[in-house]
Coordinates of C-alpha atoms and ligand atoms in Angstrom, one line a residue:
M29 CA 0.2 0.1 0.1
L30 CA 1.4 3.5 -1.3
F31 CA 1.5 5.8 1.7
M32 CA 0.8 9.4 1.1
T33 CA 3.7 11.8 2.7
Y34 CA 1.5 14.4 4.5
R35 CA 2.5 18.0 3.8
G36 CA 0.5 20.7 5.2
R37 CA 0.6 24.8 5.3
F38 CA 0.2 28.2 6.9
A39 CA -0.2 30.6 4.9
P40 CA -0.6 33.9 6.6
S41 CA -1.2 37.3 4.6
P42 CA 1.5 39.9 6.2
T43 CA -0.9 42.7 6.4
G44 CA 0.1 43.5 10.6
P45 CA 1.0 41.1 12.8
L46 CA -0.6 37.7 13.9
H47 CA -3.1 38.4 16.4
A48 CA -5.0 35.4 18.6
G49 CA -7.5 34.4 15.6
S50 CA -4.2 33.8 13.2
L51 CA -2.1 31.4 15.8
V52 CA -5.3 29.3 16.1
A53 CA -5.1 28.0 12.1
G54 CA -1.1 28.4 12.9
L55 CA -1.3 25.8 15.8
A56 CA -4.1 23.9 14.2
S57 CA -2.1 23.5 11.0
W58 CA 1.2 22.5 12.5
L59 CA -0.7 20.2 15.2
D60 CA -2.3 18.1 12.1
A61 CA 0.8 18.2 10.3
K62 CA 3.2 16.8 13.5
A63 CA 0.4 14.4 14.3
Q64 CA 0.6 12.7 11.2
R65 CA 4.2 12.5 10.8
G66 CA 4.4 15.2 8.2
A67 CA 5.9 18.4 6.9
W68 CA 4.5 22.0 8.0
L69 CA 5.3 24.9 5.5
V70 CA 4.9 28.4 6.1
R71 CA 3.8 30.3 3.2
I72 CA 4.0 34.1 3.1
E73 CA 0.6 35.4 1.0
D74 CA 1.7 38.6 0.0
V75 CA 0.6 38.6 -3.1
D76 CA -1.8 42.0 -2.2
G77 CA 1.0 44.4 -2.4
P78 CA 0.0 47.6 -1.1
R79 CA -1.7 45.9 1.9
C80 CA 1.4 44.0 2.6
S81 CA 4.8 44.6 3.9
V82 CA 8.2 43.1 4.4
D83 CA 8.3 43.9 7.8
A84 CA 5.0 42.6 8.6
A85 CA 6.1 39.0 7.4
Q86 CA 9.2 38.9 9.1
H87 CA 7.0 39.8 12.5
Q88 CA 4.7 37.3 11.9
L89 CA 7.7 34.6 11.7
A90 CA 8.9 35.8 14.6
Q91 CA 6.1 35.4 16.5
L92 CA 5.5 31.7 15.1
A93 CA 9.1 31.1 16.4
S94 CA 8.6 32.7 19.7
C95 CA 6.1 30.0 20.0
G96 CA 8.2 27.0 18.7
L97 CA 6.2 26.9 15.2
H98 CA 9.3 27.0 12.9
S99 CA 8.8 26.0 8.9
D100 CA 10.0 22.8 8.0
E101 CA 11.3 24.0 4.5
P102 CA 12.3 27.2 3.5
V103 CA 9.4 29.9 3.6
V104 CA 7.6 30.8 0.2
W105 CA 6.9 34.5 -0.8
Q106 CA 3.8 34.8 -3.3
S107 CA 5.1 38.0 -4.4
Q108 CA 8.1 36.2 -5.6
R109 CA 5.9 33.7 -8.2
A110 CA 4.0 35.9 -10.5
S111 CA 5.4 33.6 -13.4
H112 CA 3.9 30.7 -12.0
Y113 CA 0.2 32.4 -11.3
Q114 CA 0.9 34.0 -15.3
H115 CA 1.5 30.5 -16.2
A116 CA -1.5 28.8 -14.7
L117 CA -3.4 31.8 -16.4
N118 CA -2.0 31.2 -19.6
Q119 CA -3.3 27.8 -19.4
L120 CA -7.0 29.0 -18.8
I121 CA -7.0 31.4 -21.5
K122 CA -5.9 28.3 -23.9
Q123 CA -8.6 26.4 -22.5
Q124 CA -11.0 29.3 -22.5
S125 CA -12.2 29.5 -19.3
V126 CA -11.9 32.7 -18.3
Y127 CA -12.6 36.0 -19.9
A128 CA -11.8 40.0 -19.3
C129 CA -14.0 41.7 -17.5
Q130 CA -14.6 45.6 -17.2
C131 CA -16.9 45.7 -14.8
S132 CA -16.4 47.9 -11.7
R133 CA -17.9 47.1 -8.3
A134 CA -20.6 49.6 -8.5
D135 CA -21.4 48.2 -12.1
I136 CA -22.1 44.7 -10.7
A137 CA -24.5 46.2 -8.1
K138 CA -26.1 48.2 -10.7
A139 CA -26.5 45.0 -12.8
L140 CA -28.0 43.1 -10.1
L141 CA -30.2 45.2 -8.3
E142 CA -31.5 45.6 -12.1
Q143 CA -31.9 42.1 -11.9
G144 CA -33.8 42.1 -8.9
V145 CA -31.2 40.5 -6.6
V146 CA -30.6 42.3 -3.2
S147 CA -27.1 41.7 -2.2
E148 CA -26.3 42.0 1.6
R149 CA -24.2 45.1 2.6
H150 CA -20.0 44.5 3.0
R151 CA -20.4 40.9 1.3
D152 CA -18.6 40.1 -1.9
L153 CA -21.2 40.5 -4.7
P154 CA -21.7 37.8 -7.1
Y155 CA -21.2 38.1 -10.5
P156 CA -23.9 38.7 -12.8
G157 CA -22.4 37.6 -16.3
T158 CA -22.4 40.8 -17.7
C159 CA -19.0 40.6 -19.6
R160 CA -19.4 36.7 -20.0
G161 CA -20.2 36.9 -23.5
L162 CA -18.7 40.0 -25.0
S163 CA -15.2 38.7 -25.8
L164 CA -13.6 41.9 -24.7
P165 CA -9.6 42.2 -25.8
F166 CA -7.7 42.3 -22.4
H167 CA -6.1 45.4 -22.0
V168 CA -4.4 47.2 -18.6
G169 CA -7.2 48.1 -15.9
M170 CA -9.3 44.8 -16.5
S171 CA -9.9 42.3 -14.5
M172 CA -9.9 38.3 -15.6
R173 CA -12.8 36.2 -14.5
F174 CA -12.8 32.5 -14.1
K175 CA -16.2 30.9 -16.2
A176 CA -17.5 29.2 -12.8
D177 CA -20.2 26.9 -14.9
T178 CA -20.7 24.4 -11.8
Q179 CA -24.0 25.2 -10.4
V180 CA -23.6 23.4 -7.0
L181 CA -20.6 22.1 -5.7
H182 CA -20.6 19.5 -3.0
W183 CA -17.2 18.8 -0.9
H184 CA -16.2 17.4 2.6
D185 CA -14.6 19.0 5.3
R186 CA -12.9 17.0 8.1
R187 CA -14.4 19.1 10.6
L188 CA -17.5 20.7 9.3
G189 CA -18.5 17.6 7.5
D190 CA -20.3 17.5 3.8
Q191 CA -20.8 21.0 2.5
Q192 CA -22.2 22.5 -0.5
Q193 CA -22.0 25.7 -2.3
H194 CA -24.3 27.3 -4.8
L195 CA -21.5 28.9 -7.0
A196 CA -23.8 30.5 -9.7
T197 CA -25.9 32.4 -6.9
S198 CA -23.4 33.3 -4.2
V199 CA -20.2 34.1 -6.4
G200 CA -20.3 33.8 -10.0
D201 CA -17.3 33.7 -12.4
F202 CA -14.5 35.2 -10.3
V203 CA -11.8 37.4 -10.7
L204 CA -8.3 35.4 -10.9
L205 CA -6.4 38.9 -11.8
R206 CA -7.8 42.0 -10.2
S207 CA -8.3 45.0 -12.3
V208 CA -5.8 46.6 -10.4
G209 CA -3.2 44.2 -11.9
L210 CA -2.6 42.2 -8.8
W211 CA -3.4 38.1 -8.5
A212 CA -6.3 37.1 -6.5
Y213 CA -5.9 34.8 -3.7
Q214 CA -8.0 31.7 -5.1
L215 CA -5.6 31.4 -8.1
A216 CA -2.0 32.2 -5.8
V217 CA -3.4 29.5 -3.3
V218 CA -4.6 26.9 -5.8
V219 CA -0.8 27.3 -7.9
D220 CA 1.6 27.2 -4.6
D221 CA -0.9 24.3 -3.0
A222 CA 0.2 22.3 -5.8
A223 CA 3.6 23.3 -6.5
Q224 CA 4.5 22.6 -2.9
G225 CA 2.8 19.5 -2.7
I226 CA 0.7 20.1 -0.1
T227 CA -1.6 17.4 0.7
H228 CA -4.0 18.7 3.7
V229 CA -5.3 22.3 3.8
V230 CA -5.9 23.4 7.8
R231 CA -6.8 26.7 8.2
G232 CA -9.9 29.1 9.6
E233 CA -13.9 28.4 9.0
D234 CA -14.1 31.8 7.8
L235 CA -12.1 30.4 4.7
A236 CA -14.3 27.8 4.0
D237 CA -16.8 29.4 1.4
N238 CA -13.5 30.1 -0.8
T239 CA -12.9 26.1 -0.8
P240 CA -15.2 25.7 -3.9
R241 CA -13.7 28.1 -6.1
Q242 CA -10.5 26.6 -5.3
L243 CA -11.8 23.1 -6.1
L244 CA -13.1 24.1 -9.5
L245 CA -9.5 25.7 -10.1
Q246 CA -7.9 22.8 -9.1
Q247 CA -10.1 20.6 -11.6
A248 CA -9.8 22.9 -14.6
L249 CA -6.2 23.1 -14.1
G250 CA -5.3 19.4 -13.4
L251 CA -4.4 20.1 -10.0
P252 CA -4.6 17.5 -7.0
T253 CA -7.5 18.6 -4.3
P254 CA -5.9 18.6 -1.0
I255 CA -7.8 17.3 2.2
Y256 CA -9.5 20.0 3.8
M257 CA -9.9 21.1 7.5
H258 CA -11.7 24.5 8.6
T259 CA -11.1 25.2 12.4
S260 CA -12.8 27.2 14.8
L261 CA -12.5 31.1 14.9
V262 CA -11.9 33.3 17.7
L263 CA -14.9 35.7 18.0
A264 CA -14.6 39.0 18.9
A265 CA -16.9 40.9 21.0
D266 CA -19.3 41.6 18.5
G267 CA -20.0 38.0 17.8
K268 CA -17.8 38.2 14.2
K269 CA -14.8 36.8 13.7
L270 CA -11.5 38.5 15.3
S271 CA -9.7 41.0 12.9
K272 CA -7.8 43.9 12.7
Q273 CA -11.2 45.2 11.9
N274 CA -13.1 44.5 15.1
G275 CA -10.0 45.4 17.5
A276 CA -8.1 42.3 17.4
Q277 CA -4.7 42.7 19.5
P278 CA -1.5 42.0 17.7
L279 CA 0.2 38.9 19.8
E280 CA 2.3 39.7 22.1
V281 CA 4.9 37.0 22.3
A282 CA 8.4 38.5 23.0
T283 CA 9.2 36.1 26.1
S284 CA 8.7 32.4 26.4
E285 CA 6.1 32.4 28.5
Q286 CA 4.1 35.1 26.7
G287 CA 4.6 32.2 23.6
L288 CA 3.3 29.7 26.1
A289 CA 0.3 31.5 27.1
A290 CA -0.7 32.3 23.6
L291 CA -0.4 28.9 22.6
Q292 CA -2.7 28.2 25.6
A293 CA -5.2 30.2 24.2
A294 CA -5.0 28.6 21.0
A295 CA -5.0 25.3 22.3
K296 CA -8.4 26.4 23.9
V297 CA -10.3 27.2 21.3
L298 CA -9.1 23.7 19.3
Q299 CA -10.8 22.6 22.2
L300 CA -7.7 20.6 23.8
Q301 CA -7.2 20.3 27.6
P302 CA -4.6 23.0 29.0
S303 CA -0.9 22.1 29.1
H304 CA 0.6 22.1 32.4
A305 CA 4.0 22.0 30.6
K306 CA 6.7 24.6 31.2
T307 CA 8.0 24.8 27.5
C308 CA 6.1 25.4 24.2
A309 CA 7.9 22.4 22.8
Q310 CA 6.6 20.3 25.6
A311 CA 3.0 21.8 25.9
L312 CA 3.0 21.1 21.7
A313 CA 4.2 17.3 22.0
E314 CA 1.4 17.1 24.6
W315 CA -1.1 18.8 22.2
V316 CA 0.1 16.7 19.2
M317 CA -1.0 13.6 21.3
Q318 CA -4.0 14.8 22.3
W319 CA -5.0 15.9 18.6
R320 CA -4.5 12.3 17.3
D321 CA -7.0 11.2 19.8
K322 CA -9.3 13.8 19.4
W323 CA -9.1 13.8 15.3
G324 CA -9.0 9.8 15.5
I325 CA -5.3 10.0 13.6
T326 CA -3.7 6.5 13.8
G327 CA -0.2 4.9 12.5
Ligands
LIG8 N1 -3.5 34.1 3.1 C1 -5.0 33.8 4.0 C2 -5.4 34.5 4.9 O1 -4.5 35.3 5.9 C3 -5.2 32.2 4.2 C4 -5.1 31.3 2.8 C5 -5.2 30.0 3.2 O2 -4.9 29.5 4.3 O3 -5.5 29.7 2.1 O4 -6.5 34.7 5.6

């Protein structure tokens, strides 16, 4: 029997320091990799150039290190991988799976309104397909969209169970290259998960509804689909996912005591028992055992 070598990753966007919520995803992905005797890789998702900084990324890596979380391979930076995203886009252009789009957000909102679709405020708007049949020649300032022809996509999540998403109404054709010339997260994440041989994705539940888009892209590009697990989130006082916008404080992990305290808090969110260990390394080793029991990992 062939055993798959587990390769997992943590992929923070360096838009600021890690906070308690980001550490939960980082810890969960690390524990799952170690529980399955696999490799844990860190990838810096800095495709959104203007919002990201090298300093923030270095700070995030230092925060992880203070918690005893170290990438098993050299850290990959998405800002250095544009040629790979272009290559994937070229493949999709050849397959006629993408098209150029000139719609602004306001255009999309107006078209939806005309179709009688009332969209919630602050939510990504499903694309109504305005430019799909127009065969517009691409030029700077336009976006490139993937034709999401699948109506309903079913997938399985190790924690959430069977999932489905009605892509046509909730997402529509989605952007791979943004009108400002930046690569979209969906394309970069799919290309890089495959390039790094990622077998298991463990990340926050707020990203679960991105998974169907990523599955579609994997299929279109002929890439393997990893096994997915979306973890619980740290909620802010307003009941929403903790984020910079609703007051998440940067993780203070300058000392090893602080690192251990931050890990204890993250472990609690993951419903692990508190550790009485004195060091991060010992606590992590205990939680690896707990994780194996909790998720029925054998072998
Ligand atoms: N870079 C994404 C974020 O920080 C995570 C991507 C992923 O894990 O797929 O939200």
